[in-house]
Amino acid sequence: MPELPEVETIRRQLAPRLEGRTFEAVDVLDPRLTRPLDPREVAAELQGERVIGVERRGKYLVLQLEGGGALLVHLRMTGSFGFEPTSHERAVIGLEDGTRLVYRDVRRFGTWLVLAGDELEPYLAAKNGPEPLGPGFSTAWLAARLATRRAALKAVLLDQRVVAGLGNIYADEALWRARLSPLRPASSLRPDEVSRLHRAVRAALRTGIDRQGSTLRDYATPDGSAGAMQEEFRVYGRAGEPCPRCRGPIAKTRVGGRGTWYCPHCQPPHS
Ligand SMILES: [Zn+2]
């Protein structure tokens, strides 16, 4: 599933190609994309709109429209954008410059939602905490969110209202950087550990953006290039391989139903 670095990479590639362009012909081919709304209704709303900005909030892509509304896209498992014909096309937008923007989604969990200008912020704020690379995501803010939660730290970090845009990969990478066990109760962290975690979350996400995301299974960037973050994974998907810090074997467990990789030596359950 694309996480913040993957969605940000997609945003950066889409922005120069979409900003200022008009949606001349909109075809939503899969009714699942817009349900419960009728795909023809959504297509009609988008038709003739001009894109004035391509933004990101957590894992959401936000296409700001000249009419004041926005198209909110969540890629979920396998959604992606491109400019070449492909298989599994779920929507196609013809732009006035002749370009054809294609939305592809193999597993069809992605969603498109058109919101009015005044609906956008409340909708996004209800689902996402502050941007983890922005000023609102402070150590104090994170400490307050963790203090009330006794669930496993990894599970709490995956809550988008705690760290917007964080998913399975970057949560494991951040916990390894912070030398914290994914299984610790979130409320058990000392202030110095929260500080380490705060820095580690940002570092893991920044590394992901620098490498243009991780190319796993169905992730693809709009220009067809591949991200290289998978070459930088310290623990994710590396069970049995040596920890880059202590050379001990990386272990795999499950937390909240999600595969979780960590170093039992560097990330002990108690500290
Ligand atoms: Zn280690």
PDB file of C-alpha atoms and ligand atoms in Angstrom:
ATOM      1  CA  MET A   1       0.000   0.000   0.000  1.00  0.00           C
ATOM      2  CA  PRO A   2       1.407   3.415  -0.877  1.00  0.00           C
ATOM      3  CA  GLU A   3       2.378   5.351   2.253  1.00  0.00           C
ATOM      4  CA  LEU A   4       3.311   9.018   2.648  1.00  0.00           C
ATOM      5  CA  PRO A   5       6.596   8.828   0.664  1.00  0.00           C
ATOM      6  CA  GLU A   6       4.966   6.982  -2.236  1.00  0.00           C
ATOM      7  CA  VAL A   7       1.956   9.318  -2.367  1.00  0.00           C
ATOM      8  CA  GLU A   8       4.268  12.354  -2.109  1.00  0.00           C
ATOM      9  CA  THR A   9       6.357  11.017  -5.009  1.00  0.00           C
ATOM     10  CA  ILE A  10       3.197  10.589  -7.080  1.00  0.00           C
ATOM     11  CA  ARG A  11       2.073  14.118  -6.134  1.00  0.00           C
ATOM     12  CA  ARG A  12       5.392  15.641  -7.193  1.00  0.00           C
ATOM     13  CA  GLN A  13       5.168  13.977 -10.599  1.00  0.00           C
ATOM     14  CA  LEU A  14       1.493  14.765 -11.162  1.00  0.00           C
ATOM     15  CA  ALA A  15       1.648  18.428 -10.137  1.00  0.00           C
ATOM     16  CA  PRO A  16       3.583  19.814 -13.146  1.00  0.00           C
ATOM     17  CA  ARG A  17       1.462  17.808 -15.576  1.00  0.00           C
ATOM     18  CA  LEU A  18      -1.942  18.605 -14.062  1.00  0.00           C
ATOM     19  CA  GLU A  19      -1.718  22.116 -12.631  1.00  0.00           C
ATOM     20  CA  GLY A  20      -3.445  24.552 -14.957  1.00  0.00           C
ATOM     21  CA  ARG A  21      -4.961  21.751 -17.039  1.00  0.00           C
ATOM     22  CA  THR A  22      -8.694  21.317 -17.631  1.00  0.00           C
ATOM     23  CA  PHE A  23     -10.567  18.011 -17.338  1.00  0.00           C
ATOM     24  CA  GLU A  24     -12.101  17.889 -20.799  1.00  0.00           C
ATOM     25  CA  ALA A  25     -13.570  14.365 -20.769  1.00  0.00           C
ATOM     26  CA  VAL A  26     -13.972  12.332 -17.573  1.00  0.00           C
ATOM     27  CA  ASP A  27     -14.831   8.635 -17.642  1.00  0.00           C
ATOM     28  CA  VAL A  28     -15.225   6.728 -14.382  1.00  0.00           C
ATOM     29  CA  LEU A  29     -15.224   3.132 -15.586  1.00  0.00           C
ATOM     30  CA  ASP A  30     -15.613   1.377 -12.225  1.00  0.00           C
ATOM     31  CA  PRO A  31     -18.592   2.235 -10.004  1.00  0.00           C
ATOM     32  CA  ARG A  32     -16.674   0.995  -6.942  1.00  0.00           C
ATOM     33  CA  LEU A  33     -14.369   4.002  -7.232  1.00  0.00           C
ATOM     34  CA  THR A  34     -17.071   6.523  -6.335  1.00  0.00           C
ATOM     35  CA  ARG A  35     -19.636   4.498  -4.433  1.00  0.00           C
ATOM     36  CA  PRO A  36     -22.112   5.129  -2.960  1.00  0.00           C
ATOM     37  CA  LEU A  37     -22.296   7.925  -5.564  1.00  0.00           C
ATOM     38  CA  ASP A  38     -23.142   7.267  -9.190  1.00  0.00           C
ATOM     39  CA  PRO A  39     -19.895   7.355 -11.228  1.00  0.00           C
ATOM     40  CA  ARG A  40     -21.612   9.349 -13.994  1.00  0.00           C
ATOM     41  CA  GLU A  41     -22.612  11.993 -11.467  1.00  0.00           C
ATOM     42  CA  VAL A  42     -19.048  12.294 -10.179  1.00  0.00           C
ATOM     43  CA  ALA A  43     -17.672  12.406 -13.721  1.00  0.00           C
ATOM     44  CA  ALA A  44     -20.128  15.183 -14.581  1.00  0.00           C
ATOM     45  CA  GLU A  45     -18.989  17.188 -11.537  1.00  0.00           C
ATOM     46  CA  LEU A  46     -15.362  16.948 -12.630  1.00  0.00           C
ATOM     47  CA  GLN A  47     -15.989  17.640 -16.298  1.00  0.00           C
ATOM     48  CA  GLY A  48     -14.775  21.106 -17.335  1.00  0.00           C
ATOM     49  CA  GLU A  49     -12.967  21.723 -14.023  1.00  0.00           C
ATOM     50  CA  ARG A  50      -9.450  23.143 -14.047  1.00  0.00           C
ATOM     51  CA  VAL A  51      -6.815  21.818 -11.630  1.00  0.00           C
ATOM     52  CA  ILE A  52      -5.198  24.629  -9.660  1.00  0.00           C
ATOM     53  CA  GLY A  53      -3.132  22.544  -7.258  1.00  0.00           C
ATOM     54  CA  VAL A  54      -2.053  18.971  -6.534  1.00  0.00           C
ATOM     55  CA  GLU A  55      -1.579  18.501  -2.805  1.00  0.00           C
ATOM     56  CA  ARG A  56      -1.204  15.662  -0.344  1.00  0.00           C
ATOM     57  CA  ARG A  57      -2.611  15.096   3.122  1.00  0.00           C
ATOM     58  CA  GLY A  58      -1.494  11.882   4.850  1.00  0.00           C
ATOM     59  CA  LYS A  59      -2.073   9.191   2.223  1.00  0.00           C
ATOM     60  CA  TYR A  60      -4.667  11.293   0.345  1.00  0.00           C
ATOM     61  CA  LEU A  61      -3.988  13.059  -2.934  1.00  0.00           C
ATOM     62  CA  VAL A  62      -5.938  16.332  -3.098  1.00  0.00           C
ATOM     63  CA  LEU A  63      -6.591  17.811  -6.542  1.00  0.00           C
ATOM     64  CA  GLN A  64      -7.721  21.386  -5.905  1.00  0.00           C
ATOM     65  CA  LEU A  65     -10.214  22.561  -8.499  1.00  0.00           C
ATOM     66  CA  GLU A  66     -10.811  26.079  -9.768  1.00  0.00           C
ATOM     67  CA  GLY A  67     -14.491  25.878  -8.857  1.00  0.00           C
ATOM     68  CA  GLY A  68     -13.553  25.723  -5.155  1.00  0.00           C
ATOM     69  CA  GLY A  69     -13.989  21.977  -4.643  1.00  0.00           C
ATOM     70  CA  ALA A  70     -11.452  19.192  -4.643  1.00  0.00           C
ATOM     71  CA  LEU A  71     -11.050  15.641  -5.903  1.00  0.00           C
ATOM     72  CA  LEU A  72      -9.791  13.500  -3.043  1.00  0.00           C
ATOM     73  CA  VAL A  73      -8.070  10.292  -4.135  1.00  0.00           C
ATOM     74  CA  HIS A  74      -7.067   7.469  -1.788  1.00  0.00           C
ATOM     75  CA  LEU A  75      -4.977   4.864  -3.596  1.00  0.00           C
ATOM     76  CA  ARG A  76      -5.447   2.193  -0.877  1.00  0.00           C
ATOM     77  CA  MET A  77      -3.732  -1.062  -1.927  1.00  0.00           C
ATOM     78  CA  THR A  78      -2.984  -0.821  -5.624  1.00  0.00           C
ATOM     79  CA  GLY A  79      -4.215   2.504  -7.042  1.00  0.00           C
ATOM     80  CA  SER A  80      -1.841   4.417  -9.324  1.00  0.00           C
ATOM     81  CA  PHE A  81      -1.813   7.155 -11.973  1.00  0.00           C
ATOM     82  CA  GLY A  82      -0.143   7.126 -15.343  1.00  0.00           C
ATOM     83  CA  PHE A  83      -0.232   8.718 -18.764  1.00  0.00           C
ATOM     84  CA  GLU A  84       0.024   5.571 -20.895  1.00  0.00           C
ATOM     85  CA  PRO A  85      -2.723   3.052 -21.675  1.00  0.00           C
ATOM     86  CA  THR A  86      -2.580   0.120 -19.249  1.00  0.00           C
ATOM     87  CA  SER A  87      -4.549  -2.816 -17.897  1.00  0.00           C
ATOM     88  CA  HIS A  88      -7.054  -2.413 -15.050  1.00  0.00           C
ATOM     89  CA  GLU A  89      -8.017   1.157 -16.001  1.00  0.00           C
ATOM     90  CA  ARG A  90     -10.730   2.330 -13.580  1.00  0.00           C
ATOM     91  CA  ALA A  91     -10.992   5.946 -14.732  1.00  0.00           C
ATOM     92  CA  VAL A  92      -9.639   8.010 -17.600  1.00  0.00           C
ATOM     93  CA  ILE A  93      -9.464  11.799 -17.788  1.00  0.00           C
ATOM     94  CA  GLY A  94      -8.785  13.514 -21.098  1.00  0.00           C
ATOM     95  CA  LEU A  95      -7.051  16.864 -20.587  1.00  0.00           C
ATOM     96  CA  GLU A  96      -7.433  19.832 -22.908  1.00  0.00           C
ATOM     97  CA  ASP A  97      -3.774  19.536 -23.976  1.00  0.00           C
ATOM     98  CA  GLY A  98      -4.529  16.082 -25.418  1.00  0.00           C
ATOM     99  CA  THR A  99      -2.969  14.169 -22.515  1.00  0.00           C
ATOM    100  CA  ARG A 100      -4.798  11.124 -21.185  1.00  0.00           C
ATOM    101  CA  LEU A 101      -4.562  10.657 -17.401  1.00  0.00           C
ATOM    102  CA  VAL A 102      -5.239   7.046 -16.451  1.00  0.00           C
ATOM    103  CA  TYR A 103      -6.161   5.727 -13.019  1.00  0.00           C
ATOM    104  CA  ARG A 104      -5.237   2.059 -12.630  1.00  0.00           C
ATOM    105  CA  ASP A 105      -6.260  -0.152  -9.717  1.00  0.00           C
ATOM    106  CA  VAL A 106      -5.882  -3.940  -9.763  1.00  0.00           C
ATOM    107  CA  ARG A 107      -7.580  -4.702  -6.457  1.00  0.00           C
ATOM    108  CA  ARG A 108     -10.140  -1.881  -6.678  1.00  0.00           C
ATOM    109  CA  PHE A 109      -9.982  -0.608  -3.100  1.00  0.00           C
ATOM    110  CA  GLY A 110      -9.080   2.950  -4.135  1.00  0.00           C
ATOM    111  CA  THR A 111     -11.624   5.759  -3.777  1.00  0.00           C
ATOM    112  CA  TRP A 112     -12.442   9.049  -5.535  1.00  0.00           C
ATOM    113  CA  LEU A 113     -14.468  11.628  -3.669  1.00  0.00           C
ATOM    114  CA  VAL A 114     -15.415  15.131  -4.802  1.00  0.00           C
ATOM    115  CA  LEU A 115     -15.832  17.559  -1.904  1.00  0.00           C
ATOM    116  CA  ALA A 116     -16.928  21.184  -1.769  1.00  0.00           C
ATOM    117  CA  GLY A 117     -14.335  23.654  -0.522  1.00  0.00           C
ATOM    118  CA  ASP A 118     -15.846  23.939   2.958  1.00  0.00           C
ATOM    119  CA  GLU A 119     -16.122  20.139   3.358  1.00  0.00           C
ATOM    120  CA  LEU A 120     -12.480  19.402   2.608  1.00  0.00           C
ATOM    121  CA  GLU A 121     -10.676  20.473   5.787  1.00  0.00           C
ATOM    122  CA  PRO A 122     -13.183  18.934   8.237  1.00  0.00           C
ATOM    123  CA  TYR A 123     -13.115  15.661   6.266  1.00  0.00           C
ATOM    124  CA  LEU A 124      -9.312  15.455   6.219  1.00  0.00           C
ATOM    125  CA  ALA A 125      -8.876  16.666   9.802  1.00  0.00           C
ATOM    126  CA  ALA A 126     -11.202  13.959  11.123  1.00  0.00           C
ATOM    127  CA  LYS A 127      -9.074  11.245   9.530  1.00  0.00           C
ATOM    128  CA  ASN A 128      -5.515  12.590   9.786  1.00  0.00           C
ATOM    129  CA  GLY A 129      -3.281  13.963  12.511  1.00  0.00           C
ATOM    130  CA  PRO A 130      -0.916  16.824  11.606  1.00  0.00           C
ATOM    131  CA  GLU A 131       1.503  16.252   8.730  1.00  0.00           C
ATOM    132  CA  PRO A 132       4.462  14.373  10.260  1.00  0.00           C
ATOM    133  CA  LEU A 133       6.992  16.491   8.341  1.00  0.00           C
ATOM    134  CA  GLY A 134       5.210  19.746   9.203  1.00  0.00           C
ATOM    135  CA  PRO A 135       5.413  21.985  12.291  1.00  0.00           C
ATOM    136  CA  GLY A 136       2.194  20.612  13.862  1.00  0.00           C
ATOM    137  CA  PHE A 137       3.772  17.213  14.487  1.00  0.00           C
ATOM    138  CA  SER A 138       5.786  18.028  17.609  1.00  0.00           C
ATOM    139  CA  THR A 139       7.331  15.737  20.204  1.00  0.00           C
ATOM    140  CA  ALA A 140       4.827  17.062  22.750  1.00  0.00           C
ATOM    141  CA  TRP A 141       1.922  16.322  20.434  1.00  0.00           C
ATOM    142  CA  LEU A 142       3.145  12.755  19.832  1.00  0.00           C
ATOM    143  CA  ALA A 143       3.768  12.212  23.561  1.00  0.00           C
ATOM    144  CA  ALA A 144       0.189  13.241  24.357  1.00  0.00           C
ATOM    145  CA  ARG A 145      -1.231  10.854  21.730  1.00  0.00           C
ATOM    146  CA  LEU A 146       0.830   7.896  23.012  1.00  0.00           C
ATOM    147  CA  ALA A 147       0.237   8.555  26.717  1.00  0.00           C
ATOM    148  CA  THR A 148      -3.401   7.472  26.622  1.00  0.00           C
ATOM    149  CA  ARG A 149      -2.934   4.307  24.566  1.00  0.00           C
ATOM    150  CA  ARG A 150      -2.010   0.948  26.076  1.00  0.00           C
ATOM    151  CA  ALA A 151      -2.082  -0.894  22.736  1.00  0.00           C
ATOM    152  CA  ALA A 152       1.161  -2.044  21.089  1.00  0.00           C
ATOM    153  CA  LEU A 153       3.256   0.914  19.917  1.00  0.00           C
ATOM    154  CA  LYS A 154       3.304  -0.257  16.291  1.00  0.00           C
ATOM    155  CA  ALA A 155      -0.500  -0.513  16.182  1.00  0.00           C
ATOM    156  CA  VAL A 156      -0.880   3.007  17.598  1.00  0.00           C
ATOM    157  CA  LEU A 157       1.616   4.406  15.070  1.00  0.00           C
ATOM    158  CA  LEU A 158      -0.501   3.022  12.228  1.00  0.00           C
ATOM    159  CA  ASP A 159      -3.473   5.104  13.419  1.00  0.00           C
ATOM    160  CA  GLN A 160      -3.609   7.901  10.831  1.00  0.00           C
ATOM    161  CA  ARG A 161      -4.818  10.322  13.508  1.00  0.00           C
ATOM    162  CA  VAL A 162      -1.489   9.753  15.320  1.00  0.00           C
ATOM    163  CA  VAL A 163       0.942   9.755  12.384  1.00  0.00           C
ATOM    164  CA  ALA A 164      -0.767  10.717   9.124  1.00  0.00           C
ATOM    165  CA  GLY A 165       0.592   8.815   6.139  1.00  0.00           C
ATOM    166  CA  LEU A 166       2.552   6.233   8.128  1.00  0.00           C
ATOM    167  CA  GLY A 167       1.935   2.612   7.116  1.00  0.00           C
ATOM    168  CA  ASN A 168       3.426  -0.802   7.714  1.00  0.00           C
ATOM    169  CA  ILE A 169       6.798  -0.259   6.037  1.00  0.00           C
ATOM    170  CA  TYR A 170       7.760   3.116   7.487  1.00  0.00           C
ATOM    171  CA  ALA A 171       6.415   2.229  10.952  1.00  0.00           C
ATOM    172  CA  ASP A 172       8.805  -0.750  11.128  1.00  0.00           C
ATOM    173  CA  GLU A 173      11.679   1.333   9.762  1.00  0.00           C
ATOM    174  CA  ALA A 174      11.009   4.168  12.231  1.00  0.00           C
ATOM    175  CA  LEU A 175      10.808   1.801  15.228  1.00  0.00           C
ATOM    176  CA  TRP A 176      14.147   0.221  14.275  1.00  0.00           C
ATOM    177  CA  ARG A 177      15.752   3.669  13.953  1.00  0.00           C
ATOM    178  CA  ALA A 178      14.338   4.612  17.370  1.00  0.00           C
ATOM    179  CA  ARG A 179      15.461   1.298  18.928  1.00  0.00           C
ATOM    180  CA  LEU A 180      11.943   0.705  20.262  1.00  0.00           C
ATOM    181  CA  SER A 181      10.050  -2.583  20.342  1.00  0.00           C
ATOM    182  CA  PRO A 182       6.878  -2.581  18.220  1.00  0.00           C
ATOM    183  CA  LEU A 183       5.264  -4.567  21.057  1.00  0.00           C
ATOM    184  CA  ARG A 184       5.799  -2.022  23.855  1.00  0.00           C
ATOM    185  CA  PRO A 185       2.561  -0.490  25.182  1.00  0.00           C
ATOM    186  CA  ALA A 186       2.466   2.986  23.599  1.00  0.00           C
ATOM    187  CA  SER A 187       1.861   4.595  26.992  1.00  0.00           C
ATOM    188  CA  SER A 188       5.061   3.049  28.447  1.00  0.00           C
ATOM    189  CA  LEU A 189       7.459   5.297  26.505  1.00  0.00           C
ATOM    190  CA  ARG A 190       9.648   7.682  28.496  1.00  0.00           C
ATOM    191  CA  PRO A 191      10.093  11.266  27.225  1.00  0.00           C
ATOM    192  CA  ASP A 192      13.529  10.510  25.749  1.00  0.00           C
ATOM    193  CA  GLU A 193      12.065   7.533  23.902  1.00  0.00           C
ATOM    194  CA  VAL A 194       9.252   9.651  22.464  1.00  0.00           C
ATOM    195  CA  SER A 195      11.874  12.144  21.250  1.00  0.00           C
ATOM    196  CA  ARG A 196      13.802   9.352  19.554  1.00  0.00           C
ATOM    197  CA  LEU A 197      10.622   8.046  17.950  1.00  0.00           C
ATOM    198  CA  HIS A 198       9.633  11.515  16.726  1.00  0.00           C
ATOM    199  CA  ARG A 199      13.018  11.979  15.035  1.00  0.00           C
ATOM    200  CA  ALA A 200      12.945   8.423  13.660  1.00  0.00           C
ATOM    201  CA  VAL A 201       9.480   8.787  12.083  1.00  0.00           C
ATOM    202  CA  ARG A 202      10.619  11.912  10.258  1.00  0.00           C
ATOM    203  CA  ALA A 203      13.931  10.375   9.195  1.00  0.00           C
ATOM    204  CA  ALA A 204      12.265   7.218   7.851  1.00  0.00           C
ATOM    205  CA  LEU A 205       9.696   9.233   5.870  1.00  0.00           C
ATOM    206  CA  ARG A 206      12.321  11.656   4.519  1.00  0.00           C
ATOM    207  CA  THR A 207      14.510   8.763   3.376  1.00  0.00           C
ATOM    208  CA  GLY A 208      11.470   7.270   1.623  1.00  0.00           C
ATOM    209  CA  ILE A 209      10.759  10.543  -0.187  1.00  0.00           C
ATOM    210  CA  ASP A 210      14.435  10.928  -1.166  1.00  0.00           C
ATOM    211  CA  ARG A 211      14.350   7.436  -2.711  1.00  0.00           C
ATOM    212  CA  GLN A 212      11.002   8.177  -4.449  1.00  0.00           C
ATOM    213  CA  GLY A 213       9.202   5.527  -2.426  1.00  0.00           C
ATOM    214  CA  SER A 214       9.529   1.762  -2.392  1.00  0.00           C
ATOM    215  CA  THR A 215       8.748  -0.319  -5.440  1.00  0.00           C
ATOM    216  CA  LEU A 216       6.841  -3.344  -4.190  1.00  0.00           C
ATOM    217  CA  ARG A 217       4.261  -5.191  -6.243  1.00  0.00           C
ATOM    218  CA  ASP A 218       1.846  -2.650  -7.749  1.00  0.00           C
ATOM    219  CA  TYR A 219       3.334   0.703  -6.801  1.00  0.00           C
ATOM    220  CA  ALA A 220       4.138   2.740  -9.880  1.00  0.00           C
ATOM    221  CA  THR A 221       4.920   6.426 -10.289  1.00  0.00           C
ATOM    222  CA  PRO A 222       3.058   8.443 -12.954  1.00  0.00           C
ATOM    223  CA  ASP A 223       6.157   8.736 -15.184  1.00  0.00           C
ATOM    224  CA  GLY A 224       6.771   4.975 -14.968  1.00  0.00           C
ATOM    225  CA  SER A 225       9.992   5.285 -12.964  1.00  0.00           C
ATOM    226  CA  ALA A 226      10.635   3.023  -9.975  1.00  0.00           C
ATOM    227  CA  GLY A 227      11.320   4.062  -6.392  1.00  0.00           C
ATOM    228  CA  ALA A 228      14.427   2.662  -4.718  1.00  0.00           C
ATOM    229  CA  MET A 229      13.495   2.752  -1.033  1.00  0.00           C
ATOM    230  CA  GLN A 230      13.292  -1.068  -0.908  1.00  0.00           C
ATOM    231  CA  GLU A 231      17.105  -1.068  -1.225  1.00  0.00           C
ATOM    232  CA  GLU A 232      17.273   1.004   1.968  1.00  0.00           C
ATOM    233  CA  PHE A 233      15.052  -1.141   4.194  1.00  0.00           C
ATOM    234  CA  ARG A 234      16.805  -1.777   7.501  1.00  0.00           C
ATOM    235  CA  VAL A 235      14.300  -4.378   8.779  1.00  0.00           C
ATOM    236  CA  TYR A 236      11.136  -4.456   6.642  1.00  0.00           C
ATOM    237  CA  GLY A 237      10.807  -7.823   4.865  1.00  0.00           C
ATOM    238  CA  ARG A 238      14.292  -8.908   6.014  1.00  0.00           C
ATOM    239  CA  ALA A 239      13.542 -11.737   8.504  1.00  0.00           C
ATOM    240  CA  GLY A 240      16.671 -13.768   9.267  1.00  0.00           C
ATOM    241  CA  GLU A 241      19.041 -11.224   7.681  1.00  0.00           C
ATOM    242  CA  PRO A 242      21.595  -9.432   9.879  1.00  0.00           C
ATOM    243  CA  CYS A 243      20.529  -6.227  11.618  1.00  0.00           C
ATOM    244  CA  PRO A 244      22.544  -3.350  10.037  1.00  0.00           C
ATOM    245  CA  ARG A 245      23.377  -2.097  13.555  1.00  0.00           C
ATOM    246  CA  CYS A 246      24.193  -5.190  15.691  1.00  0.00           C
ATOM    247  CA  ARG A 247      24.396  -7.948  13.024  1.00  0.00           C
ATOM    248  CA  GLY A 248      21.918 -10.113  15.012  1.00  0.00           C
ATOM    249  CA  PRO A 249      19.117 -11.772  13.039  1.00  0.00           C
ATOM    250  CA  ILE A 250      16.008  -9.708  12.250  1.00  0.00           C
ATOM    251  CA  ALA A 251      12.791 -11.287  13.525  1.00  0.00           C
ATOM    252  CA  LYS A 252       9.241 -11.246  12.185  1.00  0.00           C
ATOM    253  CA  THR A 253       6.070 -11.198  14.232  1.00  0.00           C
ATOM    254  CA  ARG A 254       2.522  -9.911  13.822  1.00  0.00           C
ATOM    255  CA  VAL A 255       1.120  -6.807  15.496  1.00  0.00           C
ATOM    256  CA  GLY A 256      -2.548  -6.003  14.989  1.00  0.00           C
ATOM    257  CA  GLY A 257      -2.643  -8.517  12.140  1.00  0.00           C
ATOM    258  CA  ARG A 258       0.230  -6.818  10.250  1.00  0.00           C
ATOM    259  CA  GLY A 259       3.574  -8.443   9.467  1.00  0.00           C
ATOM    260  CA  THR A 260       6.139  -6.705  11.657  1.00  0.00           C
ATOM    261  CA  TRP A 261       9.931  -6.859  11.328  1.00  0.00           C
ATOM    262  CA  TYR A 262      12.323  -5.787  14.083  1.00  0.00           C
ATOM    263  CA  CYS A 263      15.655  -6.538  15.733  1.00  0.00           C
ATOM    264  CA  PRO A 264      15.047  -8.320  19.076  1.00  0.00           C
ATOM    265  CA  HIS A 265      18.488  -7.184  20.302  1.00  0.00           C
ATOM    266  CA  CYS A 266      18.261  -3.458  19.382  1.00  0.00           C
ATOM    267  CA  GLN A 267      14.507  -3.276  20.068  1.00  0.00           C
ATOM    268  CA  PRO A 268      14.045  -5.197  23.346  1.00  0.00           C
ATOM    269  CA  PRO A 269      10.494  -5.594  24.720  1.00  0.00           C
ATOM    270  CA  HIS A 270      11.483  -3.851  27.984  1.00  0.00           C
ATOM    271  CA  SER A 271      13.817  -0.954  28.488  1.00  0.00           C
TER     272      SER A 271
HETATM  273 ZN    ZN B   1      20.086  -4.988  15.992  1.00  0.00          ZN
END
